[in-house]
Short mmCIF file of C-alpha atoms in Angstrom, two decimals:
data_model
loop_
_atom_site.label_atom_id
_atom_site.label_comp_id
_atom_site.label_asym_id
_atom_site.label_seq_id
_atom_site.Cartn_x
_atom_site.Cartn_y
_atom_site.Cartn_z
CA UNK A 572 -3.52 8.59 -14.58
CA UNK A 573 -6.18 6.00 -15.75
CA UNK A 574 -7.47 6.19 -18.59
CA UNK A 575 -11.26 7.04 -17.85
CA UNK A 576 -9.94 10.03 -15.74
CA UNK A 577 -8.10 10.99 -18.77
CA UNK A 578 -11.04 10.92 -20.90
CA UNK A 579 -12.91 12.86 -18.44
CA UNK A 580 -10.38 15.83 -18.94
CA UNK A 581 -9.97 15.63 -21.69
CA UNK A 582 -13.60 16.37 -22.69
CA UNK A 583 -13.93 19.14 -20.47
CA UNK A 584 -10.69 20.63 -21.85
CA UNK A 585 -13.05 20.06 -25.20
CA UNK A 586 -16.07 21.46 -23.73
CA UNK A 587 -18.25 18.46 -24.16
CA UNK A 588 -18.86 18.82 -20.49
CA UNK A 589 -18.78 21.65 -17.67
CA UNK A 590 -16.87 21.06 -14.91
CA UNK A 591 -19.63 20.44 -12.57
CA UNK A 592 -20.05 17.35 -14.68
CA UNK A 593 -16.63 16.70 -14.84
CA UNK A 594 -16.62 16.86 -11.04
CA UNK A 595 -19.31 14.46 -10.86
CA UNK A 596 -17.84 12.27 -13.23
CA UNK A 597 -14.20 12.41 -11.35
CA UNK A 598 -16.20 11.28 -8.35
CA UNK A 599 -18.31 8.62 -9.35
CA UNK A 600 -15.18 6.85 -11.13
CA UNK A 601 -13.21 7.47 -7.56
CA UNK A 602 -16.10 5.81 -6.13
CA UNK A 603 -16.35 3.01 -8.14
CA UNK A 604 -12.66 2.17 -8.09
CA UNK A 605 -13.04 2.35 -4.02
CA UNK A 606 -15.76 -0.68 -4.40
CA UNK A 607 -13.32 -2.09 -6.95
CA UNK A 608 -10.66 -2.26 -4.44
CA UNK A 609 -13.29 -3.77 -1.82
CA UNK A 610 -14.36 -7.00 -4.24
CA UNK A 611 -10.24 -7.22 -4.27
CA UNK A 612 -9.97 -7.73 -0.45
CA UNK A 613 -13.12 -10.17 -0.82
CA UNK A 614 -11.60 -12.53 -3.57
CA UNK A 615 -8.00 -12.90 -1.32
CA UNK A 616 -10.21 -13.65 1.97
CA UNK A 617 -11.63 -17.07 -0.32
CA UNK A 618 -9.48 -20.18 0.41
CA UNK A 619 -12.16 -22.68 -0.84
CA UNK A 620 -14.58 -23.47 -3.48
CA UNK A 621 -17.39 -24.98 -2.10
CA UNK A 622 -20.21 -27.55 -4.08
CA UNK A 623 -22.75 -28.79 -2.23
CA UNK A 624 -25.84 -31.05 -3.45
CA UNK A 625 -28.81 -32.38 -1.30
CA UNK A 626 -31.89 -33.54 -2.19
CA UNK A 627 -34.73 -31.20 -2.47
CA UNK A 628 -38.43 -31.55 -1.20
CA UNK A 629 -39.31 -33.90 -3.62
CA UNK A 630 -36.71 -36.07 -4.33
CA UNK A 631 -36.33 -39.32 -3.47
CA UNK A 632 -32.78 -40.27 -3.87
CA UNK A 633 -31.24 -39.30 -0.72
CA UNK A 634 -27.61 -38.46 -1.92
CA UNK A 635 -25.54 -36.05 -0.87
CA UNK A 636 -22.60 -34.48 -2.03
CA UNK A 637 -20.17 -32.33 -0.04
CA UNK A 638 -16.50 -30.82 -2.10
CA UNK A 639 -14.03 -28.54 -1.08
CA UNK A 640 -11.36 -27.53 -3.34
CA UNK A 641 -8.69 -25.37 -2.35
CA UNK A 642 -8.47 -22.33 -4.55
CA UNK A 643 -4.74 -22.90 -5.06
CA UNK A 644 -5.68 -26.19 -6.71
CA UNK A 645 -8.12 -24.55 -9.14
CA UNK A 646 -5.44 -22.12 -10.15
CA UNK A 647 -2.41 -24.12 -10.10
CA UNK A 648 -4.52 -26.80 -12.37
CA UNK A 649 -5.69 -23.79 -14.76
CA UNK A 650 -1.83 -23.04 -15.26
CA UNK A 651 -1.06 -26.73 -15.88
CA UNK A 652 -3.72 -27.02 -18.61
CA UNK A 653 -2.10 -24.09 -20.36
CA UNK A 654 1.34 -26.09 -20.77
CA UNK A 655 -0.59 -29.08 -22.38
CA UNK A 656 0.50 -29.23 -26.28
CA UNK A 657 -1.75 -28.08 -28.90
CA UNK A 658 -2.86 -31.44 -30.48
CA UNK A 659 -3.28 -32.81 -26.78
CA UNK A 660 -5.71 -29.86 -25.93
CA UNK A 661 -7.35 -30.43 -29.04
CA UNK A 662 -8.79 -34.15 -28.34
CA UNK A 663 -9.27 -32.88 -24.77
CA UNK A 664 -11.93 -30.01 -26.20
CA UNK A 665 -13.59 -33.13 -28.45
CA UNK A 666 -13.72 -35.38 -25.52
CA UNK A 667 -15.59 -32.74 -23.63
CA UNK A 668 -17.13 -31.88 -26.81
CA UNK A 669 -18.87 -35.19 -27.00
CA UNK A 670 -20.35 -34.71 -23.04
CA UNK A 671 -21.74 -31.75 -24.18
CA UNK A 672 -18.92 -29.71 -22.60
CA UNK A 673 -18.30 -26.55 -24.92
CA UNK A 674 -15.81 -25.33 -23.30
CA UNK A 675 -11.95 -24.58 -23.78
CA UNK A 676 -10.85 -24.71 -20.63
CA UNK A 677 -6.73 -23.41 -21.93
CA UNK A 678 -8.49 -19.98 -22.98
CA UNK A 679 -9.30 -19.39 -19.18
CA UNK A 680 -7.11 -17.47 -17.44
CA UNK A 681 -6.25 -16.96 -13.88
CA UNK A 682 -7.62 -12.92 -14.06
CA UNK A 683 -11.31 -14.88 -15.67
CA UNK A 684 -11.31 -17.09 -12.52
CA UNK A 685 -10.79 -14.35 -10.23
CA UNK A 686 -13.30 -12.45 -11.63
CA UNK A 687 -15.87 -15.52 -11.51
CA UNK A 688 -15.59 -15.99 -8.28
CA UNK A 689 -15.76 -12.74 -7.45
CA UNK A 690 -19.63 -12.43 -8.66
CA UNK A 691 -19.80 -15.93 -7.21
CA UNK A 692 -21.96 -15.13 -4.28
CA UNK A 693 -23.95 -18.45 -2.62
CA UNK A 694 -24.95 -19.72 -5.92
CA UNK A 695 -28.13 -21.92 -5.64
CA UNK A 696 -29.19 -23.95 -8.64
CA UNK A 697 -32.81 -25.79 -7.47
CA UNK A 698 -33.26 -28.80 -9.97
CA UNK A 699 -36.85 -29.15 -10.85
CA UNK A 700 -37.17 -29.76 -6.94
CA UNK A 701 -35.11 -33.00 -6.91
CA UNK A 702 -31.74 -31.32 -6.12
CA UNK A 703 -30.41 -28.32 -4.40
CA UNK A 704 -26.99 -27.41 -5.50
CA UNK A 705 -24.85 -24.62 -3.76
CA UNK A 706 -21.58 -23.28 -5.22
CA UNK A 707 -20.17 -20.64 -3.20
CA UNK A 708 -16.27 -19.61 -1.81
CA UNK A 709 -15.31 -19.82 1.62
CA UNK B 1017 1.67 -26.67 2.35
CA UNK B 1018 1.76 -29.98 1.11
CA UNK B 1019 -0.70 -32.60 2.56
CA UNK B 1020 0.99 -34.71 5.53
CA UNK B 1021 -2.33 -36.91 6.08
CA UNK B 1022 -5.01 -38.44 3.84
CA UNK B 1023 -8.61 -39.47 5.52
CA UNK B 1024 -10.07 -42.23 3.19
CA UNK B 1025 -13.95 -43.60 4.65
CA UNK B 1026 -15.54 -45.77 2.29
CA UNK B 1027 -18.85 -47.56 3.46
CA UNK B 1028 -21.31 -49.62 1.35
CA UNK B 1029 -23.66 -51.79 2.26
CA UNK B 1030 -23.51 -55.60 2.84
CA UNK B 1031 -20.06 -54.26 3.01
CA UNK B 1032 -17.86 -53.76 6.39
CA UNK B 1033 -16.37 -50.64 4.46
CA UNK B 1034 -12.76 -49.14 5.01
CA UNK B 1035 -11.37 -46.25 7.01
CA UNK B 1036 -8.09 -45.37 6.93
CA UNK B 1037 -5.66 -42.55 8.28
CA UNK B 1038 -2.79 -42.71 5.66
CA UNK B 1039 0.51 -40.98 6.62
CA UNK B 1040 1.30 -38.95 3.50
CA UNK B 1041 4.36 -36.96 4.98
CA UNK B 1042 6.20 -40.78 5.19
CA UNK B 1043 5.21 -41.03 0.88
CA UNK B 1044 6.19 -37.27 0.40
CA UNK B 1045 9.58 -38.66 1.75
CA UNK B 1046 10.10 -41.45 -0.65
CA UNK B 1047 8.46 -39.10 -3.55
CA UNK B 1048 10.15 -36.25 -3.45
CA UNK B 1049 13.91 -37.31 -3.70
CA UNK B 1050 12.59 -39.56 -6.38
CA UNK B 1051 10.69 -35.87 -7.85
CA UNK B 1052 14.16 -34.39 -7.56
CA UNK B 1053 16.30 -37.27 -9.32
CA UNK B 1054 14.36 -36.76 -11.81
CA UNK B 1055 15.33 -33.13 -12.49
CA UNK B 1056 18.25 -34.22 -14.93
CA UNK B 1057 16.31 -36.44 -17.30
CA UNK B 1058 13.46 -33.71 -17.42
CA UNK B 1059 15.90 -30.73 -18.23
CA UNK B 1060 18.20 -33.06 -20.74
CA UNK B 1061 14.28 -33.65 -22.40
CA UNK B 1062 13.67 -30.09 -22.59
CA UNK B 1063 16.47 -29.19 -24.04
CA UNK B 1064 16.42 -31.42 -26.82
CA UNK B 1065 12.80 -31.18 -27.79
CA UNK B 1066 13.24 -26.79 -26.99
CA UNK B 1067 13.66 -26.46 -30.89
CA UNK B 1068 10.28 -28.08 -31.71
CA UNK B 1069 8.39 -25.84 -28.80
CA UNK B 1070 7.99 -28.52 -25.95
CA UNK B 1071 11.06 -28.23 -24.03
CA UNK B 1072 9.28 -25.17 -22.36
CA UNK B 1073 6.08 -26.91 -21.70
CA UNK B 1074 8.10 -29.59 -20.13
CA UNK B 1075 10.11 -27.53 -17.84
CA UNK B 1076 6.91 -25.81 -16.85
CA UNK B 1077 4.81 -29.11 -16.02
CA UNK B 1078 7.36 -30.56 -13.95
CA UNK B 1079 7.62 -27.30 -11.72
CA UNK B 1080 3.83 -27.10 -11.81
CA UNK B 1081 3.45 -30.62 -10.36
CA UNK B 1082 5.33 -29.38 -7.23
CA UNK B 1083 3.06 -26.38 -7.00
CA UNK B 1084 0.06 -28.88 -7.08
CA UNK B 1085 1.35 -31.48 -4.65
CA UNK B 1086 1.91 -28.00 -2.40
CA UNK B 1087 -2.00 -27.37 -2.79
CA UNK B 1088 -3.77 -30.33 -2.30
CA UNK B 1089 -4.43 -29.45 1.35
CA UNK B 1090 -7.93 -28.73 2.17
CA UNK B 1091 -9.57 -30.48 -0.53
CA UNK B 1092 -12.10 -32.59 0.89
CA UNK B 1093 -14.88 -34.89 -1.16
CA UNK B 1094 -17.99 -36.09 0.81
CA UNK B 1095 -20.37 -38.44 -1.26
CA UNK B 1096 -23.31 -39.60 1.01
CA UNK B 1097 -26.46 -41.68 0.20
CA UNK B 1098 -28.17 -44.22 1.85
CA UNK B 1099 -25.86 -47.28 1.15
CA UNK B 1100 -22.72 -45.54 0.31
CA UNK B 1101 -20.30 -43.17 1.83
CA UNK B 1102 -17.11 -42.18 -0.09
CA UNK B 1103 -15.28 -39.55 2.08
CA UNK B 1104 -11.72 -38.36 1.02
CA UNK B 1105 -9.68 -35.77 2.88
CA UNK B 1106 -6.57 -33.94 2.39
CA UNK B 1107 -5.18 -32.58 5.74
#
């Protein structure tokens, strides 16, 4: 038994709530862990992580940029970078640090990633009308 | 599965540019035994720095780097403009 469900009865056995409540309570979660399940089969159909750039209506620098990482990579790399020593990570986060990069990349985990690119749905990022950039699985 | 070919186009101008098909199965041959030789040396390392906490991280590296070489298929990088073309493909 999860624990939500277990709160659920446990506040009726309380009588915070009725059990019509309960009920409705009981079947919402059911529901939600049904769409939960869904988002699961989603995430194992992606094989690729996709970035593309093209210019936008008004640019005028033609450049275009296709990439396609494997998934496996990504994940495989993000294990890696959790074996790196300490002191190695450390001038790793200031290097990044100094490009304006605030990010530790050894406190992401392979359950974060999942769950990024499972809200990851055909990201488009439109700068100022120069560039175009897509990010999106496949 | 590992990569067995590698698709290199690079184009810029006032230059002919280079394309190449490189054969990567005929490197993973000469790699890997060399990848496996080096097994002893890496676990002999990791046993003598395991006191000061990096024999793990060694041990763990080297059997990530076969993981890696088995995912590097499918990643493709396609860099267009008007002058330049840098393709790379892992197939």
């Amino acid at each position: 038994m999860n624990e939500e469900r277990k709160t659920i009865l446990e506040m009726l056995a309380e009588g915070k709530i009725n059990t019509e409540e309960a009920e409705r309570l009981l079947s919402a979660l059911s529901k939600e862990t049904e769409t939960g399940s869904d988002v699961t089969k989603i995430k194992s159909g992606y094989k690729y992580l996709r970035v593309v750039v093209e210019p936008g209506p008004e640019s005028e620098n033609s450049e275009r940029v296709n990439i396609r990482v494997p998934l496996k990579l990504i994940r495989a790399g993000l294990k890696l970078a959790s074996f790196i020593p300490k002191d190695a990570q450390v001038k790793v986060n200031e290097a990044l640090h100094e490009k304006g990069i605030d990010t530790d990349f050894s406190k992401i985990k392979p359950e974060d990633l999942e769950d990024l690119l499972g809200q990851l749905n055909d990201l488009t990022v439109d700068v100022e009308g120069k560039e175009k950039i897509k990010v999106f699985c496949e | 599965m590992i990569p067995l070919l590698l698709r290199i186009r690079i184009r810029r101008k006032s230059h002919r540019g280079v394309s190449l098909w490189l054969p990567l199965f005929l490197f993973w041959l000469i790699a890997l035994p060399f990848l496996i030789a080096l097994l002893p040396l890496v676990l002999i390392a990791a046993l003598i720095l395991w006191p000061s906490g990096k024999g793990k991280p060694i041990l763990c590296a080297y059997l990530m780097i076969f993981r890696l070489i088995g995912c590097l298929s499918g990643l493709k990088i396609d860099i267009r403009s008007v002058d330049n073309t840098i393709y790379i493909n892992l197939i």
